[in-house]
Amino acid sequence: MQTFSAQDNTLQTLASFVVAQKQVDLSEAEFVDGRRRLLDTLGCGLAAFHQPPCVQARHLALQEGAGGVASLLGTRLRTTAALAAFANGWMVRYLDGADTYPGGGGHPSDCWAGLLAVAEARSLDVNTLLMAARVAYSVFHNLFVSAQLRDQGIDNSFYVTLGTAAGCAFLMELDQAQTAHALSLAVVPNVALGVARTGALSMWKAGASANASRNGVFAAQLAAAGLQGPAMPFEGIRGLWDLTRSFTLEPFDQKGSMPRMQLAHMKQFLCDYHSQTPILAAMQLHQELHGESIESVVVHTYGFAHSEVASDLEKWTPQNRETADHSMPWIVAGVLLHGHFGEHLFSPEQLQDAQHLSLTHKIKVLEDPELSLRFPNEIPCRTPVARGEELGWF
C-alpha cells in the first residue's frame, strides 16, 4: 500500500480527524439535532418523489443495480449503495428545502443520501449514522469556510463529495491510510464546476449534489477495496491548489464553539435560502394591499443574495422550476399575487402565467451595502411596494 511518503498536510489533517472520531461520543444535543436534520432531509426527499428527474434517477438506479443492498426512498426496491445515494440524492435536493451553510457553502444535508445507503448496507444503527453525519458536516463546513471555492468557480457540490467520503470512511471503519486514499479519490476525479448554479438553471442543479454523494460513496468503496489515490491531491503539483489557491483548514477542535452541524441553517420554504425573508415580506404586503394594483416593487437585499438569485436576466423569465425556485423576483411576485408560498408557483402553467410574468417585470432587486454587512448572521431585506404611494418597510 502506498505510504504517502510525500505529505499533503491538508489530506492528512482531514484523514486524522475522521479516524479520531471513532473515539468521540455523540452528545445528547448533537443526537437530537442530528435526528431533526435527518427527518427534515427525508421529508424533503419524499416530497419530491414524483418529480420527473427523481423518477428518472430511480429508473436508472434500478437498470444498473436492481436487488442490491440499499433502499430507494419511498419504495421497497433496492440497488447498490452508490446508486441509492445517486437516486435518493436527487430527491433530497430537488425541491431545495433542506439545510444550508449560507454564503456559498451549499447544502450539507446532501451528504445524507450516501450515508444512509452505506449505513443500511452495513446494518448500522442510528447512533452510528448520526456520528457519521457529524463527521460529514464537519469536513464539509471546514472546507467551505477555509477554502471558499465558490470564488474559484468550483460548485458547492464538491464539499458534498468530500463530506460524504469522510462520513462513509467512518461508517466503513477505514484506517488512517485507507481514509486518506478515500479522500484523495474523492478530490481528484470530482472537481465540479459552478456553472451548475449560474444563469438559466437545469436539472443538474439537483443532480450535481446527487452525483457528488454517489462519488463520495464510491471513493470510500474504492479505498476499502485497496485502491489508492494520489498522495498529494490538495497541495501537490497540478493538485487542487494549482486550480484554486492554497488554504489552511481551521482547527476542528474549537473549544466552546457550536458543533458544525448545528451551524447549518434550516429553511421554512422549499426554495432558495435567500428568498426566505422576502417571502415573509411579500406575505405581509399582500395583506396590506387588499387586492390593489401594484405599480412597482423594490427588494433591497444583501450582495450575496443579489448575485445568487437576482443578477441574471433569466431570473425574470424562468423557463423551468430549477430557475424559478432560485429567482427572488419570480418568488416575490408569486407570493404578492397569491398571498402564500407553495409548489404552485413553479408549475408549468404558472411559468406561462401572464399576470405573474407582468408583476415579476415590475420588480427590481438592489444590493444594499448596509444589509450586506449583516449577512450571513442575518438574511435581511426591505421591500417597498408602490401603489400610488409607498407602503411600509419589512
Coordinates of C-alpha atoms in Angstrom, one line a residue:
M1 CA 0.0 0.0 0.0
Q2 CA 1.2 3.5 -0.8
T3 CA 2.6 5.0 2.4
F4 CA 2.2 8.7 1.5
S5 CA 5.9 9.5 2.0
A6 CA 5.1 12.9 0.4
Q7 CA 3.0 14.6 3.0
D8 CA -0.1 16.5 1.9
N9 CA -0.9 18.2 5.2
T10 CA -4.5 19.1 4.2
L11 CA -5.2 15.5 3.3
Q12 CA -3.6 14.1 6.5
T13 CA -5.4 16.6 8.7
L14 CA -8.7 15.5 7.2
A15 CA -7.9 11.8 7.5
S16 CA -6.7 12.2 11.1
F17 CA -9.9 14.0 12.1
V18 CA -12.1 11.3 10.6
V19 CA -10.2 8.4 12.3
A20 CA -10.1 10.2 15.6
Q21 CA -13.9 10.5 15.7
K22 CA -14.1 6.8 16.5
Q23 CA -13.1 7.7 20.0
V24 CA -15.6 10.5 20.4
D25 CA -19.1 10.1 21.8
L26 CA -22.1 11.9 20.4
S27 CA -23.6 14.4 22.8
E28 CA -27.3 14.5 23.6
A29 CA -27.7 17.8 21.9
E30 CA -26.0 16.5 18.7
F31 CA -28.2 13.4 18.8
V32 CA -31.4 15.5 19.0
D33 CA -30.2 17.9 16.3
G34 CA -29.0 15.1 14.0
R35 CA -32.3 13.3 14.2
R36 CA -34.1 16.6 13.4
R37 CA -32.0 17.2 10.3
L38 CA -32.3 13.6 9.2
L39 CA -36.1 13.8 9.4
D40 CA -36.1 17.2 7.6
T41 CA -34.0 15.7 4.8
L42 CA -36.2 12.6 4.5
G43 CA -39.3 14.8 4.3
C44 CA -37.7 17.0 1.6
G45 CA -36.8 13.8 -0.3
L46 CA -40.2 12.2 -0.1
A47 CA -41.9 15.4 -1.1
A48 CA -40.0 15.2 -4.4
F49 CA -40.8 11.5 -5.0
H50 CA -42.9 12.1 -8.2
Q51 CA -40.8 14.9 -9.7
P52 CA -39.7 13.7 -13.2
P53 CA -35.9 13.9 -12.6
C54 CA -36.3 11.9 -9.4
V55 CA -38.4 9.2 -11.2
Q56 CA -35.8 9.1 -14.0
A57 CA -32.9 8.7 -11.5
R58 CA -34.7 5.8 -9.7
H59 CA -35.3 4.0 -13.0
L60 CA -31.6 4.4 -13.9
A61 CA -30.6 3.1 -10.5
L62 CA -32.7 0.0 -11.0
Q63 CA -31.5 -0.6 -14.5
E64 CA -27.9 -0.7 -13.3
G65 CA -28.2 -2.2 -9.9
A66 CA -31.5 -3.8 -9.0
G67 CA -31.7 -6.1 -6.0
G68 CA -28.8 -4.5 -4.1
V69 CA -28.1 -3.6 -0.5
A70 CA -29.6 -0.1 -0.2
S71 CA -33.2 1.1 -0.4
L72 CA -34.7 3.7 -2.8
L73 CA -36.6 6.2 -0.6
G74 CA -40.4 5.7 -0.7
T75 CA -40.2 2.2 -2.2
R76 CA -39.3 -1.4 -1.2
L77 CA -36.8 -1.5 -4.1
R78 CA -33.1 -1.8 -3.6
T79 CA -30.0 -1.1 -5.6
T80 CA -26.3 -0.6 -4.9
A81 CA -25.2 1.8 -2.2
A82 CA -23.6 4.2 -4.7
L83 CA -26.7 4.2 -7.0
A84 CA -29.0 4.6 -4.0
A85 CA -27.0 7.7 -3.0
F86 CA -27.5 9.0 -6.5
A87 CA -31.2 8.4 -6.8
N88 CA -32.1 9.4 -3.3
G89 CA -29.8 12.4 -3.6
W90 CA -31.9 13.7 -6.4
M91 CA -35.0 13.6 -4.2
V92 CA -33.2 15.2 -1.2
R93 CA -32.0 18.1 -3.3
Y94 CA -34.7 18.6 -5.9
L95 CA -37.1 20.9 -4.0
D96 CA -34.3 22.8 -2.4
G97 CA -35.7 22.5 1.1
A98 CA -33.0 21.1 3.4
D99 CA -30.3 22.9 5.4
T100 CA -27.6 25.1 4.1
Y101 CA -24.4 26.9 5.1
P102 CA -25.1 30.5 3.9
G103 CA -22.5 32.4 1.9
G104 CA -21.7 29.8 -0.8
G105 CA -21.4 26.7 1.4
G106 CA -24.2 24.8 -0.2
H107 CA -26.2 22.0 1.4
P108 CA -24.5 19.6 3.8
S109 CA -27.8 17.7 4.0
D110 CA -26.9 16.3 0.6
C111 CA -24.4 14.0 2.3
W112 CA -27.2 12.1 4.0
A113 CA -28.1 10.2 0.8
G114 CA -24.7 8.5 0.7
L115 CA -24.5 8.0 4.5
L116 CA -27.9 6.4 4.6
A117 CA -27.1 4.0 1.8
V118 CA -23.8 2.8 3.4
A119 CA -25.3 2.6 6.9
E120 CA -28.1 0.4 5.6
A121 CA -25.8 -1.8 3.6
R122 CA -23.7 -2.4 6.7
S123 CA -26.8 -2.8 9.1
L124 CA -25.6 0.0 11.3
D125 CA -27.7 1.7 14.0
V126 CA -29.0 5.3 14.1
N127 CA -26.4 6.5 16.6
T128 CA -23.6 5.4 14.3
L129 CA -25.3 7.0 11.3
L130 CA -25.6 10.3 13.3
M131 CA -21.9 10.1 14.3
A132 CA -21.0 9.7 10.6
A133 CA -23.2 12.7 9.8
R134 CA -21.3 14.8 12.3
V135 CA -18.0 13.7 10.5
A136 CA -19.5 14.6 7.1
Y137 CA -20.9 18.0 8.2
S138 CA -17.6 18.9 10.0
V139 CA -15.4 18.1 6.9
F140 CA -17.9 19.9 4.6
H141 CA -18.1 23.0 6.8
N142 CA -14.3 23.2 7.4
L143 CA -13.5 23.0 3.7
F144 CA -16.2 25.6 2.9
V145 CA -15.0 28.2 5.4
S146 CA -11.3 27.6 4.8
A147 CA -11.2 27.3 1.1
Q148 CA -14.2 29.4 -0.2
L149 CA -14.1 27.5 -3.5
R150 CA -17.1 29.3 -5.0
D151 CA -14.8 32.3 -5.6
Q152 CA -12.7 29.9 -7.7
G153 CA -15.5 28.7 -9.9
I154 CA -16.0 25.4 -8.1
D155 CA -19.5 24.2 -7.2
N156 CA -20.5 23.6 -3.6
S157 CA -21.3 20.0 -4.5
F158 CA -17.6 19.4 -4.2
Y159 CA -17.9 19.8 -0.5
V160 CA -20.7 17.1 -0.6
T161 CA -18.3 14.6 -2.2
L162 CA -15.6 15.2 0.4
G163 CA -18.1 15.2 3.3
T164 CA -19.8 12.0 2.1
A165 CA -16.5 10.3 1.5
A166 CA -15.4 11.2 5.1
G167 CA -18.6 10.0 6.6
C168 CA -18.6 6.8 4.6
A169 CA -15.0 6.1 5.6
F170 CA -16.1 6.4 9.2
L171 CA -19.0 4.0 8.6
M172 CA -16.7 1.5 6.9
E173 CA -14.2 1.8 9.7
L174 CA -11.3 2.6 7.4
D175 CA -7.9 3.1 8.9
Q176 CA -5.8 6.3 8.5
A177 CA -4.2 5.3 5.2
Q178 CA -7.4 4.0 3.7
T179 CA -9.3 7.1 4.8
A180 CA -6.6 9.3 3.2
H181 CA -7.0 7.3 0.0
A182 CA -10.8 7.7 0.1
L183 CA -10.5 11.4 0.5
S184 CA -7.9 11.6 -2.3
L185 CA -10.2 9.6 -4.6
A186 CA -13.0 12.0 -3.7
V187 CA -10.9 15.1 -4.7
V188 CA -9.0 14.2 -7.8
P189 CA -11.8 12.9 -10.1
N190 CA -14.6 15.1 -8.9
V191 CA -13.9 18.8 -9.1
A192 CA -17.4 20.2 -10.0
L193 CA -18.0 23.5 -11.9
G194 CA -20.1 26.3 -10.5
V195 CA -21.8 26.8 -13.8
A196 CA -24.4 24.3 -12.4
R197 CA -25.9 27.2 -10.5
T198 CA -25.4 30.1 -12.9
G199 CA -27.8 31.7 -15.3
A200 CA -30.7 29.6 -16.6
L201 CA -30.5 26.5 -14.3
S202 CA -31.1 22.9 -15.4
M203 CA -32.0 19.7 -13.7
W204 CA -28.3 19.4 -12.8
K205 CA -28.8 21.9 -10.1
A206 CA -30.1 18.9 -8.0
G207 CA -28.1 16.3 -10.0
A208 CA -24.8 17.8 -9.1
S209 CA -25.4 17.1 -5.4
A210 CA -26.8 13.6 -6.1
N211 CA -23.8 12.8 -8.2
A212 CA -21.5 14.2 -5.5
S213 CA -23.0 12.0 -2.8
R214 CA -22.6 9.0 -5.1
N215 CA -19.0 9.9 -5.8
G216 CA -18.3 10.1 -2.1
V217 CA -19.7 6.6 -1.5
F218 CA -17.7 5.2 -4.4
A219 CA -14.4 6.9 -3.3
A220 CA -14.8 5.2 0.1
Q221 CA -15.6 1.9 -1.5
L222 CA -12.5 2.1 -3.7
A223 CA -10.3 2.7 -0.7
A224 CA -11.9 -0.1 1.2
A225 CA -11.1 -2.4 -1.8
G226 CA -7.5 -1.4 -1.6
L227 CA -7.3 1.0 -4.4
Q228 CA -5.1 4.0 -3.9
G229 CA -5.4 7.7 -4.7
P230 CA -2.7 10.3 -5.4
A231 CA -0.6 11.2 -2.4
M232 CA -0.9 15.0 -2.9
P233 CA -4.4 15.8 -4.1
F234 CA -4.6 19.2 -2.5
E235 CA -1.0 20.5 -2.3
G236 CA 0.8 18.6 -5.0
I237 CA 1.9 19.8 -8.4
R238 CA -1.3 20.1 -10.5
G239 CA -3.4 19.3 -7.4
L240 CA -6.4 21.3 -6.3
W241 CA -4.3 24.2 -5.0
D242 CA -2.9 24.8 -8.6
L243 CA -6.5 25.2 -9.8
T244 CA -7.6 27.4 -6.9
R245 CA -5.2 28.8 -4.2
S246 CA -3.7 27.5 -1.1
F247 CA -5.7 27.5 2.1
T248 CA -5.3 26.3 5.7
L249 CA -8.0 24.3 7.4
E250 CA -9.5 25.6 10.6
P251 CA -8.8 23.6 13.7
F252 CA -11.5 21.0 14.1
D253 CA -11.5 21.2 17.8
Q254 CA -12.6 24.7 18.7
K255 CA -13.5 24.7 22.4
G256 CA -16.7 26.5 23.2
S257 CA -17.8 26.7 19.6
M258 CA -21.1 25.2 18.4
P259 CA -20.9 21.8 16.6
R260 CA -20.5 22.4 12.9
M261 CA -23.7 20.5 12.1
Q262 CA -25.7 23.0 14.1
L263 CA -24.2 25.9 12.2
A264 CA -26.2 24.9 9.1
H265 CA -29.3 27.0 8.8
M266 CA -32.7 25.3 8.1
K267 CA -35.4 26.6 5.8
Q268 CA -39.1 27.3 6.1
F269 CA -39.9 27.3 2.4
L270 CA -39.0 24.9 -0.4
C271 CA -36.8 27.3 -2.5
D272 CA -33.5 29.1 -2.3
Y273 CA -32.3 30.3 1.0
H274 CA -32.0 34.0 0.2
S275 CA -35.7 34.3 -0.7
Q276 CA -36.9 33.1 2.7
T277 CA -37.2 36.6 4.3
P278 CA -38.6 38.3 1.1
I279 CA -41.3 35.6 1.1
L280 CA -42.4 36.7 4.6
A281 CA -42.3 40.3 3.5
A282 CA -44.4 39.6 0.4
M283 CA -47.0 37.7 2.6
Q284 CA -47.3 40.8 4.9
L285 CA -47.5 43.2 1.9
H286 CA -50.2 41.0 0.2
Q287 CA -52.4 41.5 3.3
E288 CA -51.8 45.2 3.3
L289 CA -52.6 45.7 -0.4
H290 CA -56.2 44.3 -0.2
G291 CA -56.1 43.4 -3.9
E292 CA -54.9 46.9 -5.1
S293 CA -52.8 47.1 -8.2
I294 CA -49.0 47.3 -7.9
E295 CA -47.0 49.8 -9.9
S296 CA -43.5 48.7 -8.8
V297 CA -41.6 46.7 -6.2
V298 CA -38.1 47.1 -5.0
V299 CA -36.4 44.4 -2.9
H300 CA -33.4 45.7 -1.1
T301 CA -31.1 42.8 -0.1
Y302 CA -27.5 41.9 0.6
G303 CA -24.9 41.4 -2.1
F304 CA -24.7 37.7 -2.0
A305 CA -28.4 37.3 -2.5
H306 CA -28.4 39.7 -5.4
S307 CA -25.5 37.8 -7.0
E308 CA -27.0 34.3 -6.4
V309 CA -30.7 34.8 -7.2
A310 CA -31.3 38.2 -8.9
S311 CA -28.3 39.1 -11.1
D312 CA -29.2 37.1 -14.2
L313 CA -31.8 38.1 -16.8
E314 CA -33.1 34.5 -16.8
K315 CA -34.4 35.1 -13.2
W316 CA -37.2 37.4 -14.6
T317 CA -38.4 34.9 -17.2
P318 CA -37.7 31.4 -15.7
Q319 CA -38.4 28.6 -18.1
N320 CA -38.3 25.7 -15.5
R321 CA -38.7 25.0 -11.8
E322 CA -34.9 24.9 -11.3
T323 CA -34.5 28.6 -12.4
A324 CA -37.8 29.7 -10.8
D325 CA -37.0 28.4 -7.3
H326 CA -33.8 30.3 -7.5
S327 CA -35.4 33.6 -8.7
M328 CA -36.1 36.1 -6.0
P329 CA -38.2 38.3 -8.3
W330 CA -40.3 35.4 -9.5
I331 CA -41.0 34.1 -6.0
V332 CA -41.8 37.6 -4.6
A333 CA -44.2 38.3 -7.4
G334 CA -46.0 35.0 -6.9
V335 CA -46.4 35.5 -3.2
L336 CA -47.6 39.1 -3.7
L337 CA -50.2 37.7 -6.1
H338 CA -51.4 34.7 -4.1
G339 CA -50.6 35.6 -0.5
H340 CA -48.8 32.4 0.2
F341 CA -45.9 30.3 -0.9
G342 CA -46.3 26.9 -2.5
E343 CA -45.3 24.5 -5.2
H344 CA -48.0 26.1 -7.4
L345 CA -45.6 28.9 -8.1
F346 CA -43.3 26.6 -10.1
S347 CA -45.9 24.6 -12.2
P348 CA -45.6 24.7 -16.0
E349 CA -48.8 26.6 -16.2
Q350 CA -47.7 29.3 -13.7
L351 CA -44.4 29.8 -15.5
Q352 CA -46.5 30.9 -18.5
D353 CA -49.0 33.0 -16.4
A354 CA -49.2 36.5 -17.9
Q355 CA -50.1 38.2 -14.7
H356 CA -47.2 36.6 -12.8
L357 CA -44.8 37.4 -15.5
S358 CA -46.0 41.0 -15.7
L359 CA -45.6 41.6 -12.0
T360 CA -42.2 39.9 -12.0
H361 CA -41.0 42.5 -14.5
K362 CA -42.2 45.3 -12.2
I363 CA -39.7 44.1 -9.5
K364 CA -36.2 45.4 -9.0
V365 CA -33.7 43.8 -6.7
L366 CA -31.0 46.0 -5.4
E367 CA -28.0 45.4 -3.2
D368 CA -27.9 47.5 0.0
P369 CA -24.4 47.7 1.4
E370 CA -25.8 48.1 5.0
L371 CA -27.7 44.8 4.6
S372 CA -24.6 43.1 3.1
L373 CA -22.8 43.8 6.4
R374 CA -25.5 41.9 8.3
F375 CA -25.1 38.7 6.2
P376 CA -24.6 35.8 6.9
N377 CA -25.6 36.3 10.5
E378 CA -28.9 37.6 9.2
I379 CA -30.8 37.4 5.9
P380 CA -32.4 40.8 5.9
C381 CA -34.4 42.7 3.3
R382 CA -36.5 45.8 2.8
T383 CA -39.4 45.7 0.4
P384 CA -41.3 48.9 -0.5
V385 CA -44.3 48.5 -2.9
A386 CA -45.7 51.4 -4.9
R387 CA -49.5 51.6 -5.4
G388 CA -49.6 55.3 -6.0
E389 CA -48.0 55.8 -2.6
E390 CA -45.1 53.9 -0.9
L391 CA -46.1 51.2 1.6
G392 CA -44.1 50.4 4.8
W393 CA -40.9 48.5 5.0
F394 CA -40.3 45.0 6.2

